[in-house]
Amino acid sequence: MASCHAPQASFFPQISPPFSADTSSSPIVSCRFPCRYASLQVSSPSSGTFVPRAEEKTKTERNIFACAATASRLVAEKPAPTKKKTTITKEEGLVLYEDMVLGRSFEDMCAQMYYRGKMFGFVHLYNGQEAVSTGFIKCLKEGDFVCSTYRDHVHALSKGVPARSVMSELFGKATGVCRGQGGSMHMFSKEHGVLGGFAFIGEGIPVATGAAFKSKYEKEVLKNDKVDAVSVAFFGDGTCNNGQFFECLNMAALWKLPIIFVVENNLWAIGMSHIRATSDPNIWKKGPAFGIPGVHVDGMDVLKVREVAIEAIARARRGDGPTLVECETYRFRGHSLADPDELPEKAHYAARDPILALKKYLLQHNLADENELKSIQTRIDEVLEDAVDFAEASPLPPRSQLLENVFADPKGFGIGPDGRYRCEDPSFTAGTAQV
Amino acid sequence: MALNKMFGAIRGRAPSQKLARISSQMQSPSSLRSFCAAAKEMTVRDALNSAIDEEMSADSKVYLMGEEVGEYQGAYKISKGLLQKFGPDRVLDTPITEAGFTGIGVGSAFYGLKPIVEFMTFNFAMQAIDHIINSAAKTNYMSAGQISVPIVFRGPNGAAAGVAAQHSQCFAAWYGSCPGLKVLSPYSAEDARGLLKAAIRDPDPVVFLENEILYGEAFPVSAEVLDPSFVLPIGKAKIEREGTDVTVTAFSKMVGYALKAAEILEKEGINVEVINLRSIRPLDRATINQSVRKTNRLVTVEEGWPQHGIGAEICTSVVEESFDYLDAPVERITGADVPMPYAANLERMAVPQIEDIVRAVKRACSRSARGK
């Protein structure tokens, strides 16, 4: 299974930043989208001014540029992009719009409920990042896996977990997707392929990689050809400095696992700016170091995200291995509902609100009209009202639930279903005892 | 009673019925001892190898991953021959990335594969302990039973010989305190085979604590033990040696020491009952309490550190349930409360030896009100 293959650079030149041949002028490789790292104030009084070091054109980078130039047959080299985006059908457009509206409205409702005391503990909202979740998850099939962090409500909703179940879980009721035992940060759904919901950053990445490993194992060892599930791991910019991230990039590339690593780079890890925490803030560049294509995409534009997602997912399903996608995005609220809400770049990104952008696109291209979009919003509002009412009316978990589900099988295998020890059964050494 | 609830399905009865049920359970340890009517001998290493081999043959969802398990034939040769037999898709040599590959194992177990994750020693598992506890042990609970994790974490635990502080820690107490994990620690080849097979077939995460020194030791095994469907129950201790004067509990290598100490004490007229715990979590409190009610004295032996150790838990269990039966304070023998030193003489002092067990038993026997 282990094999080396030549490092591939950015696999999608027309989407990723066209590398400026001359990097001596700007300290950071210039991007198509005004690279926010170059324009932000990065000085910090206590630690001195951060001065990005000049990018050296190393042999590797020259190779990368060479690879980008001799683009694969899948992708044609294009000059600077025009405004034309991927064409989508009306149905697809409305599906995307509805999903993002659901995500946004749900999170807004969570904030309301939290401040009314119905939800408690740690609640991390996804406002502003909907394009990433919708863009990727709506390209997945049933049977694919999604693994997330504590900011997981919208990933669960996009994947198909009913709003009622998620809301009940947040209220801590017995009808929640995890019967109230998980909470905001631990959304698991076996039925919908949602693998959690992890509080520790970086913890979900190996779990998602394991799910991808399982797909490959089923195909190659168990010889089940119908399996082609892929796994998508969502995590943030802070996680990209964590050891587990790099360990998984290595192993996923080594074993060519069908996984897509999606970085939701919203520039802030609670209050720690990505620039202050990271030696090289270009996360997409870390993929090629492991032989994985690294792509940077505008995470506020659902159509661009979708374009990259379709390509990356197809790549994984084909068996060509993992992809690292860095989505430039932003969260409109604080890290959690208990954290301060005002962030410096909020106004800038509010102007790039993904929902408004898609609405504008749909209207401009006559894929929908105002009334249709309004009716979607109304429908979603009703769904949420229903979800809240359902959650309110649901019972709290019964006391007996406290000690349940610690084990799948509390007795352990050595004790048979009839309560007797299997080793006492005179026929247990019959030689072909079935498990 | 809340205590009863905590013990799970094995002890679902009211306290008054408990003893009757315990005494009927007690038939099994003596009948198990008949397995030791030896036909042949087997080392613990071969026992583990054969257990993994058989389980991998029986179920193609079982796979082994760890450092050096494949081409190197296993850091301690436990997985010898498995790569040749099952191929590199099922016996995976991993890079030195415990956190990463443990997480990958857990993730693959979420949807039905059955990984055996080998740690070169459990000390290295500390780099992966986040996944053992947070994504393996807690997931069945957090997901309300939707996702169970049928994974086995195995490797040598505790002190070896001269490997110093960072290679010698005993992790039985740490893992034993975590709900959602099953923790096993075999002593003999029979234990190793039966418990590992049960662990692999078990649908929950199991931490399997072996001992490097015991790998090469040979034990008699009967034909039943060699059968491919042989399993031992998880959560059941074994009375290795029956006695009447004092109960000594131990696990892993210390069982051997306790048995040797018992032979020495026999000559001095003290009849020792030795319990091989086998299962740290769930702890077989029934067997231990039943034994203490018979002998009235207890000595616990372990290699790990004293504070919050296995002995502390057993002592509390006995005090809570069999206080009136104790004729003397419980004696705890543990490793010294220091990181393991390197020098051979210091290392010898830092781990319990047979003489320590003998001395503690005599102390327990001499501090009785009745006197013996």
XYZ file of N, CA and C in Angstrom, chain A residues 282-405:
372
model
N 0.316 30.637 4.470
C -0.334 30.023 3.308
C -0.502 28.526 3.558
N -1.652 28.153 4.028
C -1.856 26.762 4.415
C -1.872 25.841 3.199
N -2.389 26.330 2.088
C -2.481 25.469 0.922
C -1.106 25.003 0.469
N -0.070 25.757 0.837
C 1.283 25.377 0.420
C 1.793 24.163 1.172
N 1.124 23.794 2.264
C 1.641 22.684 3.057
C 1.284 21.341 2.447
N 0.329 21.343 1.534
C -0.025 20.107 0.865
C 1.096 19.556 0.002
N 1.621 20.354 -0.922
C 2.692 19.846 -1.795
C 3.890 19.309 -1.047
N 4.117 19.791 0.171
C 5.252 19.243 0.929
C 5.069 17.757 1.175
N 3.827 17.288 1.169
C 3.557 15.871 1.405
C 3.156 15.164 0.124
N 3.221 15.895 -0.993
C 2.812 15.253 -2.234
C 1.332 15.333 -2.479
N 0.666 16.264 -1.839
C -0.782 16.425 -2.011
C -1.026 17.763 -2.702
N -1.944 17.826 -3.665
C -2.242 19.137 -4.246
C -2.840 20.067 -3.195
N -2.355 21.314 -3.189
C -2.898 22.289 -2.259
C -3.607 23.375 -3.038
N -4.843 23.644 -2.660
C -5.667 24.608 -3.406
C -6.148 25.689 -2.461
N -6.139 26.920 -2.963
C -6.672 28.030 -2.180
C -7.926 28.530 -2.904
N -9.000 28.718 -2.185
C -10.237 29.122 -2.851
C -10.960 30.153 -1.986
N -11.763 30.967 -2.641
C -12.531 31.984 -1.937
C -13.703 31.306 -1.235
N -13.590 31.170 0.067
C -14.616 30.459 0.821
C -15.870 31.253 1.056
N -15.950 32.481 0.542
C -17.182 33.246 0.692
C -18.039 33.105 -0.559
N -17.563 32.344 -1.525
C -18.286 32.195 -2.782
C -18.609 30.708 -2.961
N -19.878 30.389 -2.800
C -20.228 28.972 -2.772
C -19.991 28.299 -4.123
N -20.084 29.056 -5.169
C -19.906 28.430 -6.485
C -18.449 28.073 -6.727
N -17.557 28.916 -6.265
C -16.135 28.609 -6.421
C -15.775 27.402 -5.551
N -16.320 27.387 -4.342
C -16.038 26.263 -3.446
C -16.554 24.978 -4.076
N -17.728 25.076 -4.642
C -18.352 23.884 -5.241
C -17.517 23.356 -6.403
N -16.983 24.263 -7.169
C -16.168 23.851 -8.312
C -14.959 23.042 -7.843
N -14.288 23.583 -6.823
C -13.124 22.881 -6.272
C -13.553 21.562 -5.646
N -14.677 21.599 -4.961
C -15.141 20.398 -4.258
C -15.410 19.267 -5.235
N -16.085 19.596 -6.336
C -16.422 18.545 -7.304
C -15.150 17.883 -7.808
N -14.170 18.706 -8.123
C -12.898 18.165 -8.628
C -12.195 17.312 -7.583
N -12.139 17.843 -6.354
C -11.407 17.120 -5.303
C -12.091 15.813 -4.939
N -13.424 15.851 -4.893
C -14.158 14.634 -4.535
C -14.017 13.588 -5.632
N -14.066 14.058 -6.881
C -13.898 13.108 -7.986
C -12.514 12.479 -7.934
N -11.534 13.294 -7.607
C -10.174 12.790 -7.490
C -10.068 11.700 -6.433
N -10.698 11.962 -5.296
C -10.642 10.977 -4.212
C -11.376 9.699 -4.602
N -12.534 9.862 -5.225
C -13.312 8.673 -5.577
C -12.603 7.819 -6.617
N -11.843 8.474 -7.478
C -11.094 7.736 -8.508
C -9.987 6.914 -7.888
N -9.553 7.310 -6.688
C -8.435 6.610 -6.070
C -7.129 7.352 -6.236
N -7.206 8.635 -6.622
C -5.976 9.382 -6.825
C -5.449 10.023 -5.545
N -6.200 9.886 -4.467
C -5.638 10.320 -3.198
C -6.224 11.612 -2.668
N -5.572 12.144 -1.633
C -6.140 13.285 -0.916
C -5.876 14.619 -1.596
N -6.647 15.615 -1.144
C -6.451 16.997 -1.581
C -6.553 17.895 -0.357
N -5.757 18.959 -0.351
C -5.845 19.939 0.724
C -6.452 21.211 0.137
N -7.577 21.644 0.703
C -8.248 22.835 0.174
C -8.306 23.882 1.269
N -7.715 25.023 1.026
C -7.805 26.106 2.003
C -8.880 27.073 1.533
N -9.907 27.256 2.347
C -11.004 28.159 2.010
C -10.850 29.443 2.798
N -10.725 30.539 2.092
C -10.643 31.819 2.781
C -12.051 32.207 3.194
N -12.287 32.245 4.475
C -13.647 32.536 4.931
C -13.566 33.382 6.183
N -14.693 33.604 6.818
C -14.716 34.465 8.007
C -15.919 34.122 8.844
N -15.776 34.238 10.145
C -16.955 34.035 10.991
C -17.461 35.386 11.460
N -18.774 35.571 11.327
C -19.345 36.870 11.641
C -19.582 37.062 13.120
N -19.485 35.974 13.864
C -19.687 36.102 15.305
C -18.401 35.742 16.022
N -18.422 35.878 17.326
C -17.247 35.515 18.104
C -16.981 34.020 18.044
N -15.880 33.614 18.626
C -15.490 32.205 18.624
C -16.621 31.326 19.154
N -17.162 31.722 20.290
C -18.346 31.037 20.797
C -19.289 32.111 21.315
N -20.469 31.698 21.732
C -21.439 32.687 22.196
C -21.006 33.345 23.496
N -20.014 32.787 24.124
C -19.529 33.396 25.357
C -18.361 34.341 25.094
N -17.985 34.490 23.828
C -16.818 35.306 23.501
C -17.235 36.618 22.863
N -16.385 37.609 22.907
C -16.733 38.906 22.322
C -16.937 38.797 20.818
N -17.811 39.659 20.333
C -18.316 39.518 18.973
C -17.620 40.394 17.944
N -16.880 41.375 18.402
C -16.379 42.364 17.448
C -15.008 41.991 16.927
N -14.932 41.771 15.639
C -13.657 41.433 15.041
C -13.327 42.480 13.983
N -12.059 42.707 13.780
C -11.660 43.839 12.930
C -12.124 43.759 11.475
N -12.123 42.569 10.910
C -12.388 42.486 9.473
C -13.851 42.254 9.147
N -14.682 42.333 10.185
C -16.071 41.913 9.989
C -16.761 42.692 8.885
N -16.575 43.982 8.875
C -17.277 44.805 7.883
C -16.864 44.397 6.480
N -15.565 44.176 6.320
C -15.058 43.797 5.002
C -15.717 42.520 4.519
N -15.820 41.550 5.405
C -16.363 40.261 4.982
C -17.877 40.246 4.936
N -18.501 41.125 5.725
C -19.962 41.182 5.661
C -20.404 41.584 4.267
N -19.552 42.378 3.620
C -19.874 42.773 2.252
C -19.775 41.592 1.302
N -19.077 40.541 1.738
C -18.937 39.351 0.891
C -19.784 38.201 1.423
N -20.846 38.533 2.084
C -21.738 37.516 2.652
C -22.120 36.484 1.584
N -21.847 35.211 1.848
C -22.066 34.204 0.805
C -23.517 34.072 0.365
N -24.425 34.280 1.312
C -25.831 34.126 0.943
C -26.261 35.268 0.015
N -25.858 36.466 0.360
C -26.217 37.605 -0.493
C -25.561 37.468 -1.858
N -24.340 36.940 -1.867
C -23.647 36.786 -3.147
C -24.382 35.789 -4.035
N -24.802 34.688 -3.448
C -25.510 33.700 -4.260
C -26.851 34.236 -4.719
N -27.513 34.962 -3.839
C -28.806 35.547 -4.202
C -28.631 36.460 -5.406
N -27.596 37.283 -5.312
C -27.340 38.222 -6.422
C -27.087 37.442 -7.706
N -26.306 36.371 -7.595
C -25.979 35.575 -8.783
C -27.237 34.962 -9.379
N -28.076 34.390 -8.519
C -29.287 33.723 -9.011
C -30.208 34.726 -9.702
N -30.304 35.915 -9.114
C -31.188 36.919 -9.710
C -30.613 37.436 -11.024
N -29.309 37.678 -11.010
C -28.667 38.225 -12.212
C -28.758 37.274 -13.389
N -28.614 35.969 -13.081
C -28.628 34.996 -14.169
C -30.016 34.414 -14.386
N -31.010 35.066 -13.786
C -32.411 34.647 -13.977
C -32.656 33.192 -13.629
N -31.966 32.707 -12.616
C -32.207 31.330 -12.197
C -33.322 31.271 -11.160
N -33.639 32.425 -10.600
C -34.715 32.464 -9.613
C -35.179 33.899 -9.494
N -36.354 34.068 -8.936
C -36.782 35.444 -8.706
C -36.968 35.712 -7.219
N -37.223 36.951 -6.905
C -37.310 37.380 -5.506
C -38.303 36.543 -4.715
N -39.422 36.269 -5.354
C -40.471 35.558 -4.611
C -40.042 34.157 -4.213
N -39.363 33.488 -5.162
C -38.922 32.122 -4.846
C -37.959 32.136 -3.672
N -37.035 33.090 -3.727
C -36.040 33.141 -2.663
C -36.693 33.504 -1.332
N -37.672 34.407 -1.419
C -38.368 34.776 -0.182
C -39.119 33.595 0.389
N -39.706 32.810 -0.522
C -40.494 31.678 -0.010
C -39.580 30.637 0.618
N -38.350 30.546 0.092
C -37.393 29.640 0.729
C -37.113 30.112 2.151
N -36.884 31.418 2.280
C -36.602 31.950 3.618
C -37.769 31.685 4.559
N -38.972 31.895 4.046
C -40.163 31.661 4.888
C -40.252 30.204 5.298
N -39.987 29.333 4.337
C -40.065 27.905 4.640
C -39.046 27.523 5.710
N -37.849 28.059 5.562
C -36.815 27.751 6.544
C -37.213 28.282 7.915
N -37.780 29.496 7.932
C -38.221 30.034 9.222
C -39.223 29.103 9.879
N -40.116 28.574 9.062
C -41.098 27.640 9.642
C -40.428 26.388 10.176
N -39.472 25.872 9.401
C -38.744 24.678 9.848
C -38.105 24.917 11.205
N -37.554 26.122 11.345
C -36.870 26.403 12.603
C -37.846 26.598 13.755
N -38.944 27.265 13.476
C -39.969 27.417 14.525
C -40.388 26.038 15.013
N -40.608 25.174 14.037
C -41.007 23.813 14.381
C -39.922 23.113 15.180
N -38.687 23.324 14.768
C -37.584 22.668 15.481
C -37.525 23.135 16.923
N -37.671 24.444 17.116
C -37.608 24.968 18.483
C -38.779 24.453 19.308
N -39.962 24.477 18.718
C -41.127 23.970 19.459
C -40.943 22.510 19.822
N -40.443 21.744 18.856
C -40.219 20.322 19.102
C -39.232 20.123 20.238
N -38.146 20.908 20.174
C -37.126 20.751 21.203
C -37.662 21.158 22.569
N -38.419 22.254 22.591
C -39.016 22.698 23.846
C -39.905 21.630 24.443
N -40.690 21.015 23.562
C -41.682 20.059 24.059
C -41.071 18.713 24.391
N -39.865 18.469 23.933
C -39.276 17.139 24.156
C -38.900 16.950 25.606
N -38.896 15.710 26.051
C -38.558 15.458 27.450
C -37.052 15.488 27.671
N -36.668 15.760 28.891
C -35.270 15.620 29.272
C -34.929 14.127 29.302
N -33.658 13.786 29.167
C -33.324 12.360 29.246
C -33.702 11.789 30.606
N -34.219 10.586 30.650
C -34.566 9.992 31.945
C -33.311 9.681 32.749
N -33.478 9.589 34.057
C -32.312 9.350 34.911
C -31.587 8.070 34.545
N -32.339 7.086 34.099
C -31.693 5.813 33.781
C -30.730 5.955 32.617
N -30.834 7.030 31.865
C -29.959 7.164 30.702
C -28.532 7.513 31.090
N -28.335 7.930 32.339
C -27.000 8.358 32.739
C -25.963 7.272 32.515
N -26.325 6.032 32.893
C -25.337 4.972 32.857
C -25.410 4.131 31.586
N -26.251 4.555 30.645
C -26.381 3.773 29.422
C -25.322 4.138 28.405
N -25.106 3.250 27.480
C -24.228 3.504 26.331
C -22.772 3.702 26.675
